PDB file of C-alpha atoms in Angstrom:
ATOM      1  CA  MET A  23      18.227  72.026 -39.884  1.00  0.00           C
ATOM      2  CA  ALA A  24      15.469  71.827 -42.147  1.00  0.00           C
ATOM      3  CA  ALA A  25      12.170  72.295 -40.273  1.00  0.00           C
ATOM      4  CA  MET A  26      10.567  68.187 -39.792  1.00  0.00           C
ATOM      5  CA  SER A  27       6.842  68.083 -41.904  1.00  0.00           C
ATOM      6  CA  PRO A  28       4.094  67.148 -39.894  1.00  0.00           C
ATOM      7  CA  GLU A  29       3.141  63.607 -40.696  1.00  0.00           C
ATOM      8  CA  PRO A  30      -0.454  63.254 -43.033  1.00  0.00           C
ATOM      9  CA  PRO A  31      -3.055  62.668 -40.566  1.00  0.00           C
ATOM     10  CA  SER A  32      -4.316  58.916 -40.195  1.00  0.00           C
ATOM     11  CA  PRO A  33      -7.542  58.279 -41.950  1.00  0.00           C
ATOM     12  CA  ALA A  34     -10.408  57.894 -40.191  1.00  0.00           C
ATOM     13  CA  PRO A  35     -11.699  54.487 -39.837  1.00  0.00           C
ATOM     14  CA  ALA A  36     -14.425  53.261 -41.899  1.00  0.00           C
ATOM     15  CA  PRO A  37     -17.902  53.117 -40.719  1.00  0.00           C
ATOM     16  CA  ALA A  38     -18.557  49.823 -39.454  1.00  0.00           C
ATOM     17  CA  PRO A  39     -21.512  48.439 -41.509  1.00  0.00           C
ATOM     18  CA  ALA A  40     -25.147  48.081 -40.810  1.00  0.00           C
ATOM     19  CA  PRO A  41     -26.064  45.246 -39.760  1.00  0.00           C
ATOM     20  CA  ALA A  42     -27.574  42.729 -41.337  1.00  0.00           C
ATOM     21  CA  PRO A  43     -31.473  41.976 -41.233  1.00  0.00           C
ATOM     22  CA  THR A  44     -32.772  38.639 -39.632  1.00  0.00           C
ATOM     23  CA  PRO A  45     -33.422  36.727 -42.251  1.00  0.00           C
ATOM     24  CA  ILE A  46     -37.288  35.877 -42.590  1.00  0.00           C
ATOM     25  CA  ASP A  47     -37.941  31.911 -42.077  1.00  0.00           C
ATOM     26  CA  GLU A  48     -40.717  31.863 -44.711  1.00  0.00           C
ATOM     27  CA  ASP A  49     -42.257  28.734 -43.704  1.00  0.00           C
ATOM     28  CA  SER A  50     -42.415  30.152 -39.811  1.00  0.00           C
ATOM     29  CA  ALA A  51     -43.600  33.430 -41.325  1.00  0.00           C
ATOM     30  CA  TRP A  52     -46.997  31.932 -43.492  1.00  0.00           C
ATOM     31  CA  ASP A  53     -47.386  29.530 -40.609  1.00  0.00           C
ATOM     32  CA  ALA A  54     -47.764  33.137 -38.160  1.00  0.00           C
ATOM     33  CA  PHE A  55     -49.480  34.693 -40.944  1.00  0.00           C
ATOM     34  CA  SER A  56     -52.168  31.671 -41.639  1.00  0.00           C
ATOM     35  CA  ARG A  57     -52.855  31.371 -37.531  1.00  0.00           C
ATOM     36  CA  ARG A  58     -53.744  35.727 -37.834  1.00  0.00           C
ATOM     37  CA  ASP A  59     -50.863  35.297 -35.044  1.00  0.00           C
ATOM     38  CA  ARG A  60     -50.836  38.616 -33.198  1.00  0.00           C
ATOM     39  CA  LEU A  61     -47.125  38.035 -31.726  1.00  0.00           C
ATOM     40  CA  ALA A  62     -45.693  38.426 -35.559  1.00  0.00           C
ATOM     41  CA  ASP A  63     -47.261  42.086 -35.854  1.00  0.00           C
ATOM     42  CA  GLY A  64     -44.250  44.083 -36.221  1.00  0.00           C
ATOM     43  CA  ARG A  65     -41.351  41.157 -36.773  1.00  0.00           C
ATOM     44  CA  PHE A  66     -42.153  40.881 -40.493  1.00  0.00           C
ATOM     45  CA  VAL A  67     -45.009  42.423 -43.102  1.00  0.00           C
ATOM     46  CA  VAL A  68     -46.881  40.271 -45.515  1.00  0.00           C
ATOM     47  CA  THR A  69     -47.480  41.122 -49.175  1.00  0.00           C
ATOM     48  CA  VAL A  70     -49.865  40.229 -51.695  1.00  0.00           C
ATOM     49  CA  ARG A  71     -48.976  40.489 -55.735  1.00  0.00           C
ATOM     50  CA  THR A  72     -52.563  39.800 -56.653  1.00  0.00           C
ATOM     51  CA  THR A  73     -53.822  43.050 -54.600  1.00  0.00           C
ATOM     52  CA  GLY A  74     -50.157  45.350 -54.195  1.00  0.00           C
ATOM     53  CA  ILE A  75     -50.897  45.700 -50.454  1.00  0.00           C
ATOM     54  CA  TYR A  76     -48.924  44.537 -47.483  1.00  0.00           C
ATOM     55  CA  CYS A  77     -50.363  43.692 -43.996  1.00  0.00           C
ATOM     56  CA  ARG A  78     -49.810  42.690 -40.617  1.00  0.00           C
ATOM     57  CA  PRO A  79     -49.323  39.076 -40.052  1.00  0.00           C
ATOM     58  CA  SER A  80     -52.419  39.395 -38.067  1.00  0.00           C
ATOM     59  CA  CYS A  81     -54.919  40.875 -40.855  1.00  0.00           C
ATOM     60  CA  ALA A  82     -58.220  39.566 -40.745  1.00  0.00           C
ATOM     61  CA  ALA A  83     -58.852  39.738 -44.296  1.00  0.00           C
ATOM     62  CA  ARG A  84     -59.570  36.297 -46.333  1.00  0.00           C
ATOM     63  CA  ARG A  85     -56.062  34.613 -46.624  1.00  0.00           C
ATOM     64  CA  PRO A  86     -54.330  34.810 -50.528  1.00  0.00           C
ATOM     65  CA  ARG A  87     -52.751  31.571 -52.385  1.00  0.00           C
ATOM     66  CA  ARG A  88     -49.272  31.018 -50.817  1.00  0.00           C
ATOM     67  CA  GLU A  89     -47.891  31.702 -54.550  1.00  0.00           C
ATOM     68  CA  HIS A  90     -49.109  35.358 -54.364  1.00  0.00           C
ATOM     69  CA  VAL A  91     -47.393  35.909 -50.653  1.00  0.00           C
ATOM     70  CA  ARG A  92     -44.161  37.508 -50.154  1.00  0.00           C
ATOM     71  CA  PHE A  93     -42.551  38.156 -46.594  1.00  0.00           C
ATOM     72  CA  HIS A  94     -40.436  42.070 -45.916  1.00  0.00           C
ATOM     73  CA  ALA A  95     -38.618  42.590 -42.902  1.00  0.00           C
ATOM     74  CA  THR A  96     -40.130  46.468 -42.722  1.00  0.00           C
ATOM     75  CA  PRO A  97     -43.218  48.098 -43.448  1.00  0.00           C
ATOM     76  CA  GLU A  98     -40.431  50.467 -45.864  1.00  0.00           C
ATOM     77  CA  ALA A  99     -39.231  47.556 -47.733  1.00  0.00           C
ATOM     78  CA  ALA A 100     -42.244  46.509 -48.719  1.00  0.00           C
ATOM     79  CA  ARG A 101     -43.516  50.501 -49.744  1.00  0.00           C
ATOM     80  CA  ALA A 102     -39.859  50.150 -51.782  1.00  0.00           C
ATOM     81  CA  ALA A 103     -41.199  47.141 -53.692  1.00  0.00           C
ATOM     82  CA  GLY A 104     -43.999  49.363 -54.574  1.00  0.00           C
ATOM     83  CA  PHE A 105     -46.370  47.580 -52.338  1.00  0.00           C
ATOM     84  CA  ARG A 106     -49.383  49.804 -50.390  1.00  0.00           C
ATOM     85  CA  PRO A 107     -50.168  49.455 -46.425  1.00  0.00           C
ATOM     86  CA  CYS A 108     -53.606  47.947 -45.965  1.00  0.00           C
ATOM     87  CA  LEU A 109     -56.513  50.490 -44.956  1.00  0.00           C
ATOM     88  CA  ARG A 110     -58.126  47.164 -43.034  1.00  0.00           C
ATOM     89  CA  CYS A 111     -54.911  46.441 -40.580  1.00  0.00           C
ATOM     90  CA  LEU A 112     -52.988  49.259 -40.736  1.00  0.00           C
ATOM     91  CA  PRO A 113     -49.485  47.477 -40.400  1.00  0.00           C
ATOM     92  CA  ASP A 114     -47.707  50.896 -40.722  1.00  0.00           C
ATOM     93  CA  GLN A 115     -49.435  51.006 -36.935  1.00  0.00           C
ATOM     94  CA  VAL A 116     -47.367  48.807 -35.126  1.00  0.00           C
ATOM     95  CA  ALA A 117     -44.449  50.671 -34.418  1.00  0.00           C
ATOM     96  CA  ARG A 118     -46.627  53.482 -33.036  1.00  0.00           C
ATOM     97  CA  ASP A 119     -48.787  50.880 -30.877  1.00  0.00           C
ATOM     98  CA  ARG A 120     -46.169  49.497 -29.890  1.00  0.00           C
ATOM     99  CA  LEU A 121     -44.571  53.061 -28.262  1.00  0.00           C
ATOM    100  CA  ALA A 122     -47.605  53.755 -26.910  1.00  0.00           C
ATOM    101  CA  VAL A 123     -47.621  50.923 -24.461  1.00  0.00           C
ATOM    102  CA  ALA A 124     -43.976  50.780 -23.691  1.00  0.00           C
ATOM    103  CA  ARG A 125     -44.607  54.506 -22.891  1.00  0.00           C
ATOM    104  CA  ALA A 126     -47.862  53.351 -20.682  1.00  0.00           C
ATOM    105  CA  LEU A 127     -46.581  50.415 -18.796  1.00  0.00           C
ATOM    106  CA  ALA A 128     -43.256  53.355 -17.563  1.00  0.00           C
ATOM    107  CA  LEU A 129     -46.207  55.762 -16.835  1.00  0.00           C
ATOM    108  CA  LEU A 130     -47.712  52.711 -14.616  1.00  0.00           C
ATOM    109  CA  GLU A 131     -44.244  51.986 -12.914  1.00  0.00           C
ATOM    110  CA  GLU A 132     -43.982  55.380 -11.927  1.00  0.00           C
ATOM    111  CA  ALA A 133     -47.397  56.170 -10.371  1.00  0.00           C
ATOM    112  CA  ASP A 134     -48.413  56.140  -6.864  1.00  0.00           C
ATOM    113  CA  THR A 135     -51.720  54.717  -7.046  1.00  0.00           C
ATOM    114  CA  VAL A 136     -53.862  52.870 -10.239  1.00  0.00           C
ATOM    115  CA  PRO A 137     -54.306  55.767 -12.663  1.00  0.00           C
ATOM    116  CA  ALA A 138     -57.874  56.214 -14.746  1.00  0.00           C
ATOM    117  CA  LEU A 139     -57.586  54.280 -17.694  1.00  0.00           C
ATOM    118  CA  THR A 140     -58.504  57.763 -19.553  1.00  0.00           C
ATOM    119  CA  ASP A 141     -55.961  59.201 -18.221  1.00  0.00           C
ATOM    120  CA  LEU A 142     -53.589  56.829 -19.458  1.00  0.00           C
ATOM    121  CA  ALA A 143     -54.927  57.163 -22.798  1.00  0.00           C
ATOM    122  CA  GLU A 144     -54.682  60.044 -23.200  1.00  0.00           C
ATOM    123  CA  ALA A 145     -51.073  60.090 -21.860  1.00  0.00           C
ATOM    124  CA  VAL A 146     -50.076  57.929 -25.087  1.00  0.00           C
ATOM    125  CA  GLY A 147     -52.225  59.960 -27.516  1.00  0.00           C
ATOM    126  CA  TYR A 148     -54.960  57.126 -27.873  1.00  0.00           C
ATOM    127  CA  ALA A 149     -59.082  56.765 -27.431  1.00  0.00           C
ATOM    128  CA  PRO A 150     -59.540  54.541 -24.117  1.00  0.00           C
ATOM    129  CA  HIS A 151     -61.650  52.079 -25.738  1.00  0.00           C
ATOM    130  CA  HIS A 152     -58.958  51.471 -28.673  1.00  0.00           C
ATOM    131  CA  PHE A 153     -55.949  51.925 -25.861  1.00  0.00           C
ATOM    132  CA  HIS A 154     -57.379  48.947 -23.628  1.00  0.00           C
ATOM    133  CA  ARG A 155     -57.786  46.596 -26.242  1.00  0.00           C
ATOM    134  CA  LEU A 156     -54.428  47.637 -27.625  1.00  0.00           C
ATOM    135  CA  PHE A 157     -52.845  47.136 -24.321  1.00  0.00           C
ATOM    136  CA  LYS A 158     -54.419  43.600 -23.444  1.00  0.00           C
ATOM    137  CA  ARG A 159     -53.556  42.327 -26.739  1.00  0.00           C
ATOM    138  CA  ALA A 160     -49.921  43.399 -26.476  1.00  0.00           C
ATOM    139  CA  THR A 161     -49.377  42.316 -22.546  1.00  0.00           C
ATOM    140  CA  GLY A 162     -52.447  39.907 -22.163  1.00  0.00           C
ATOM    141  CA  VAL A 163     -53.587  41.825 -19.085  1.00  0.00           C
ATOM    142  CA  THR A 164     -55.538  45.305 -18.800  1.00  0.00           C
ATOM    143  CA  PRO A 165     -53.694  48.405 -17.812  1.00  0.00           C
ATOM    144  CA  ALA A 166     -56.015  48.123 -14.513  1.00  0.00           C
ATOM    145  CA  ALA A 167     -54.674  44.517 -14.140  1.00  0.00           C
ATOM    146  CA  TYR A 168     -51.038  44.860 -14.851  1.00  0.00           C
ATOM    147  CA  ALA A 169     -51.067  48.279 -12.416  1.00  0.00           C
ATOM    148  CA  ARG A 170     -52.568  45.581  -9.652  1.00  0.00           C
ATOM    149  CA  GLY A 171     -49.436  43.383 -10.093  1.00  0.00           C
ATOM    150  CA  LEU A 172     -47.106  46.616  -9.551  1.00  0.00           C
ATOM    151  CA  ARG A 173     -48.513  47.225  -6.599  1.00  0.00           C
ATOM    152  CA  ASN A 174     -48.880  43.635  -5.522  1.00  0.00           C
ATOM    153  CA  GLN A 175     -44.908  43.541  -5.780  1.00  0.00           C
ATOM    154  CA  ARG A 176     -44.739  47.115  -3.747  1.00  0.00           C
ATOM    155  CA  ALA A 177     -47.014  45.002  -1.204  1.00  0.00           C
ATOM    156  CA  ASP A 178     -44.856  42.175  -1.089  1.00  0.00           C
ATOM    157  CA  ILE A 179     -41.881  44.694  -0.387  1.00  0.00           C
ATOM    158  CA  ALA A 180     -43.126  46.985   1.930  1.00  0.00           C
ATOM    159  CA  LEU A 181     -44.223  44.487   4.604  1.00  0.00           C
ATOM    160  CA  ARG A 182     -40.480  43.097   4.304  1.00  0.00           C
ATOM    161  CA  HIS A 183     -39.546  46.498   5.236  1.00  0.00           C
ATOM    162  CA  GLN A 184     -42.300  48.594   6.955  1.00  0.00           C
ATOM    163  CA  GLY A 185     -42.900  48.730  10.824  1.00  0.00           C
ATOM    164  CA  SER A 186     -46.751  47.838  10.562  1.00  0.00           C
ATOM    165  CA  VAL A 187     -49.109  46.132   8.381  1.00  0.00           C
ATOM    166  CA  THR A 188     -50.649  49.680   7.921  1.00  0.00           C
ATOM    167  CA  ALA A 189     -48.001  51.622   7.437  1.00  0.00           C
ATOM    168  CA  ALA A 190     -46.932  48.966   4.395  1.00  0.00           C
ATOM    169  CA  LEU A 191     -50.239  49.473   2.749  1.00  0.00           C
ATOM    170  CA  TYR A 192     -50.181  52.901   2.412  1.00  0.00           C
ATOM    171  CA  GLU A 193     -46.683  52.282   1.093  1.00  0.00           C
ATOM    172  CA  ALA A 194     -47.892  49.937  -1.307  1.00  0.00           C
ATOM    173  CA  GLY A 195     -50.369  52.473  -2.725  1.00  0.00           C
ATOM    174  CA  TYR A 196     -53.416  51.282  -1.546  1.00  0.00           C
ATOM    175  CA  ALA A 197     -56.381  54.369  -0.202  1.00  0.00           C
ATOM    176  CA  ALA A 198     -58.198  51.372   2.256  1.00  0.00           C
ATOM    177  CA  PRO A 199     -57.018  48.814   4.368  1.00  0.00           C
ATOM    178  CA  SER A 200     -59.799  46.684   3.066  1.00  0.00           C
ATOM    179  CA  ARG A 201     -58.868  46.368  -0.478  1.00  0.00           C
ATOM    180  CA  PHE A 202     -55.708  45.696   0.910  1.00  0.00           C
ATOM    181  CA  TYR A 203     -56.809  42.602   3.240  1.00  0.00           C
ATOM    182  CA  ALA A 204     -59.041  40.989   0.143  1.00  0.00           C
ATOM    183  CA  ASP A 205     -56.310  41.386  -1.903  1.00  0.00           C
ATOM    184  CA  SER A 206     -54.165  39.486   0.587  1.00  0.00           C
ATOM    185  CA  GLU A 207     -56.666  36.360   0.697  1.00  0.00           C
ATOM    186  CA  THR A 208     -56.004  35.508  -3.386  1.00  0.00           C
ATOM    187  CA  ARG A 209     -52.549  37.162  -3.011  1.00  0.00           C
ATOM    188  CA  ARG A 210     -50.670  35.775  -0.374  1.00  0.00           C
ATOM    189  CA  GLY A 211     -52.992  33.290   0.862  1.00  0.00           C
ATOM    190  CA  MET A 212     -53.622  34.572   4.177  1.00  0.00           C
ATOM    191  CA  THR A 213     -53.494  37.450   6.500  1.00  0.00           C
ATOM    192  CA  PRO A 214     -50.727  40.329   5.984  1.00  0.00           C
ATOM    193  CA  GLY A 215     -49.501  40.114   9.352  1.00  0.00           C
ATOM    194  CA  ARG A 216     -48.932  35.907   9.196  1.00  0.00           C
ATOM    195  CA  TRP A 217     -47.333  36.793   5.721  1.00  0.00           C
ATOM    196  CA  ARG A 218     -44.972  39.151   7.618  1.00  0.00           C
ATOM    197  CA  ARG A 219     -44.398  36.938  10.626  1.00  0.00           C
ATOM    198  CA  GLY A 220     -42.756  34.115   7.660  1.00  0.00           C
ATOM    199  CA  GLY A 221     -46.236  32.241   7.224  1.00  0.00           C
ATOM    200  CA  ASP A 222     -46.374  31.787  11.218  1.00  0.00           C
ATOM    201  CA  GLY A 223     -47.900  28.040  11.040  1.00  0.00           C
ATOM    202  CA  ALA A 224     -49.228  27.941   7.288  1.00  0.00           C
ATOM    203  CA  ALA A 225     -49.704  24.749   5.074  1.00  0.00           C
ATOM    204  CA  ILE A 226     -47.789  26.187   1.662  1.00  0.00           C
ATOM    205  CA  THR A 227     -47.844  23.335  -1.252  1.00  0.00           C
ATOM    206  CA  TRP A 228     -45.749  24.449  -3.960  1.00  0.00           C
ATOM    207  CA  THR A 229     -44.700  23.454  -7.893  1.00  0.00           C
ATOM    208  CA  MET A 230     -42.331  25.155 -10.711  1.00  0.00           C
ATOM    209  CA  ILE A 231     -44.147  25.386 -14.030  1.00  0.00           C
ATOM    210  CA  ALA A 232     -41.966  25.900 -17.119  1.00  0.00           C
ATOM    211  CA  THR A 233     -43.504  29.154 -19.440  1.00  0.00           C
ATOM    212  CA  PRO A 234     -42.241  30.674 -22.315  1.00  0.00           C
ATOM    213  CA  LEU A 235     -40.624  33.213 -19.877  1.00  0.00           C
ATOM    214  CA  GLY A 236     -38.508  30.801 -17.346  1.00  0.00           C
ATOM    215  CA  GLN A 237     -39.654  28.841 -14.555  1.00  0.00           C
ATOM    216  CA  LEU A 238     -42.560  29.972 -12.681  1.00  0.00           C
ATOM    217  CA  LEU A 239     -42.378  29.210  -8.883  1.00  0.00           C
ATOM    218  CA  VAL A 240     -46.328  28.936  -7.612  1.00  0.00           C
ATOM    219  CA  ALA A 241     -47.185  28.464  -4.225  1.00  0.00           C
ATOM    220  CA  MET A 242     -50.426  28.469  -2.409  1.00  0.00           C
ATOM    221  CA  THR A 243     -52.118  28.061   0.792  1.00  0.00           C
ATOM    222  CA  VAL A 244     -55.796  26.330   1.322  1.00  0.00           C
ATOM    223  CA  ARG A 245     -57.490  30.143   1.127  1.00  0.00           C
ATOM    224  CA  GLY A 246     -55.341  31.234  -1.905  1.00  0.00           C
ATOM    225  CA  LEU A 247     -51.654  31.691  -3.893  1.00  0.00           C
ATOM    226  CA  ALA A 248     -48.976  32.613  -1.966  1.00  0.00           C
ATOM    227  CA  ARG A 249     -45.986  33.268  -3.669  1.00  0.00           C
ATOM    228  CA  LEU A 250     -45.903  33.631  -8.021  1.00  0.00           C
ATOM    229  CA  ALA A 251     -42.132  34.550  -8.619  1.00  0.00           C
ATOM    230  CA  PHE A 252     -39.864  33.859 -11.398  1.00  0.00           C
ATOM    231  CA  ASP A 253     -36.198  32.614 -10.703  1.00  0.00           C
ATOM    232  CA  GLU A 254     -36.835  31.371  -7.156  1.00  0.00           C
ATOM    233  CA  ASP A 255     -37.169  27.670  -5.994  1.00  0.00           C
ATOM    234  CA  ALA A 256     -38.411  25.913  -2.766  1.00  0.00           C
ATOM    235  CA  ALA A 257     -35.227  27.212  -0.985  1.00  0.00           C
ATOM    236  CA  ARG A 258     -35.914  30.270  -1.863  1.00  0.00           C
ATOM    237  CA  LEU A 259     -39.519  30.131  -0.964  1.00  0.00           C
ATOM    238  CA  ALA A 260     -38.755  28.579   2.576  1.00  0.00           C
ATOM    239  CA  GLU A 261     -36.109  31.771   2.746  1.00  0.00           C
ATOM    240  CA  HIS A 262     -39.722  33.871   2.693  1.00  0.00           C
ATOM    241  CA  PHE A 263     -41.692  31.793   5.008  1.00  0.00           C
ATOM    242  CA  PRO A 264     -39.671  29.816   7.388  1.00  0.00           C
ATOM    243  CA  ALA A 265     -42.503  29.325   9.933  1.00  0.00           C
ATOM    244  CA  ALA A 266     -44.878  27.564   7.442  1.00  0.00           C
ATOM    245  CA  ARG A 267     -45.103  24.148   6.553  1.00  0.00           C
ATOM    246  CA  ILE A 268     -43.960  23.661   3.185  1.00  0.00           C
ATOM    247  CA  ASP A 269     -44.414  20.473   0.740  1.00  0.00           C
ATOM    248  CA  ALA A 270     -44.177  19.709  -2.765  1.00  0.00           C
ATOM    249  CA  LEU A 271     -47.589  19.835  -4.247  1.00  0.00           C
ATOM    250  CA  GLY A 272     -49.294  16.511  -5.727  1.00  0.00           C
ATOM    251  CA  ASP A 273     -49.277  15.517  -9.455  1.00  0.00           C
ATOM    252  CA  GLY A 274     -52.680  15.895 -10.237  1.00  0.00           C
ATOM    253  CA  ASP A 275     -52.734  19.193  -8.659  1.00  0.00           C
ATOM    254  CA  ALA A 276     -49.372  20.426 -10.483  1.00  0.00           C
ATOM    255  CA  GLU A 277     -50.820  19.440 -14.230  1.00  0.00           C
ATOM    256  CA  ALA A 278     -54.023  21.028 -13.746  1.00  0.00           C
ATOM    257  CA  ILE A 279     -52.477  23.961 -12.712  1.00  0.00           C
ATOM    258  CA  ARG A 280     -49.488  23.450 -15.714  1.00  0.00           C
ATOM    259  CA  GLU A 281     -52.778  23.254 -17.748  1.00  0.00           C
ATOM    260  CA  ARG A 282     -54.435  26.669 -16.752  1.00  0.00           C
ATOM    261  CA  ILE A 283     -51.187  28.210 -17.218  1.00  0.00           C
ATOM    262  CA  ALA A 284     -50.412  26.936 -20.615  1.00  0.00           C
ATOM    263  CA  THR A 285     -53.923  28.410 -22.049  1.00  0.00           C
ATOM    264  CA  LEU A 286     -52.327  31.874 -21.028  1.00  0.00           C
ATOM    265  CA  ALA A 287     -50.892  33.790 -24.188  1.00  0.00           C
ATOM    266  CA  CYS A 288     -47.548  35.497 -23.804  1.00  0.00           C
ATOM    267  CA  PRO A 289     -46.908  39.214 -23.630  1.00  0.00           C
ATOM    268  CA  ASP A 290     -45.970  40.775 -27.063  1.00  0.00           C
ATOM    269  CA  PRO A 291     -41.930  39.886 -27.223  1.00  0.00           C
ATOM    270  CA  ALA A 292     -40.840  43.706 -28.016  1.00  0.00           C
ATOM    271  CA  LEU A 293     -41.718  44.693 -24.771  1.00  0.00           C
ATOM    272  CA  PRO A 294     -39.194  44.371 -21.833  1.00  0.00           C
ATOM    273  CA  ILE A 295     -38.726  40.700 -20.094  1.00  0.00           C
ATOM    274  CA  GLY A 296     -39.354  43.010 -16.753  1.00  0.00           C
ATOM    275  CA  ALA A 297     -42.936  44.255 -18.091  1.00  0.00           C
ATOM    276  CA  ARG A 298     -43.203  40.999 -19.280  1.00  0.00           C
ATOM    277  CA  ARG A 299     -43.139  38.884 -16.627  1.00  0.00           C
ATOM    278  CA  ILE A 300     -45.386  41.359 -14.106  1.00  0.00           C
ATOM    279  CA  ALA A 301     -48.286  40.776 -16.805  1.00  0.00           C
ATOM    280  CA  PHE A 302     -47.563  37.148 -16.752  1.00  0.00           C
ATOM    281  CA  VAL A 303     -47.584  37.055 -13.174  1.00  0.00           C
ATOM    282  CA  GLU A 304     -50.800  38.896 -13.188  1.00  0.00           C
ATOM    283  CA  ALA A 305     -52.884  36.625 -16.106  1.00  0.00           C
ATOM    284  CA  VAL A 306     -51.484  33.491 -13.799  1.00  0.00           C
ATOM    285  CA  THR A 307     -53.402  35.233 -10.532  1.00  0.00           C
ATOM    286  CA  GLN A 308     -56.463  36.138 -12.323  1.00  0.00           C
ATOM    287  CA  ALA A 309     -56.387  32.409 -13.992  1.00  0.00           C
ATOM    288  CA  LEU A 310     -55.457  30.043 -10.791  1.00  0.00           C
ATOM    289  CA  ALA A 311     -57.641  32.857  -8.591  1.00  0.00           C
ATOM    290  CA  ALA A 312     -60.848  32.200 -10.744  1.00  0.00           C
ATOM    291  CA  ARG A 313     -61.224  28.472 -10.796  1.00  0.00           C
ATOM    292  CA  ASP A 314     -62.657  27.958  -7.568  1.00  0.00           C
ATOM    293  CA  GLN A 315     -64.347  31.370  -7.356  1.00  0.00           C
ATOM    294  CA  PRO A 316     -67.978  32.482  -9.239  1.00  0.00           C
ATOM    295  CA  PRO A 317     -67.469  34.935 -12.015  1.00  0.00           C
ATOM    296  CA  GLU A 318     -68.875  38.013  -9.430  1.00  0.00           C
ATOM    297  CA  ARG A 319     -65.717  37.071  -7.096  1.00  0.00           C
ATOM    298  CA  GLN A 320     -63.482  36.678 -10.156  1.00  0.00           C
ATOM    299  CA  LEU A 321     -60.270  39.633 -10.373  1.00  0.00           C
TER     300      LEU A 321
END
């Protein structure tokens, strides 16, 4: 019997085409460029035909006439079109800046205690003063404030699961009880012991605030904030504080809080949603805690 010849191999599948870049809405891009919107940095670059340069949307230079401007999705596309980077706003730096902020967020997540700014900046390759401004611009809060927000989350978890307040405060990363008890006044609206006991007679008022990051539960006592949380509502609040008296906040007070929160900048949308929410909650904490305090006592 004649040997059967092997079948020819099947051709390799063609590689999937690269995804097409998201089209740029030129009217929205021009609006962001006109407002020097820092949140638009990294989404596109702006080329100016009369100068031959490309810029970040937030560039501080004087705005050219609309007919001299074009928008490109990336710095590479702008360079391919024959433009050179602006020496004032350094548009090629955006990607490096975002990587540095993302790395710093990861380091803060991993840290047991709040790291010094100099150590954090050195770890991501920036000078401290420059990195401080860069981090705050991207997140809306300073590195130290973001670390406090993380520590507050850990403290909430530790208070529910540790056997004592003392064990909880050290588990959360506090170096001493005094700071922990002071924070509990503004961040929990009651002593840690009462918080652990489900509110234990405390009067808590609450409202829901719509934000670009989702619905935010705002709950407070006469002493300070009791809870700030995304993806929670009045029913979840009652589960946290079964021994408290809980009522909806009056319309006037709720509107005042809504107006205060509306003034806060949202973190860079390129950052992970979890990090953006931590930063935003910390910014809200600072804004609301500052309402009735003199400047020297503000967070």
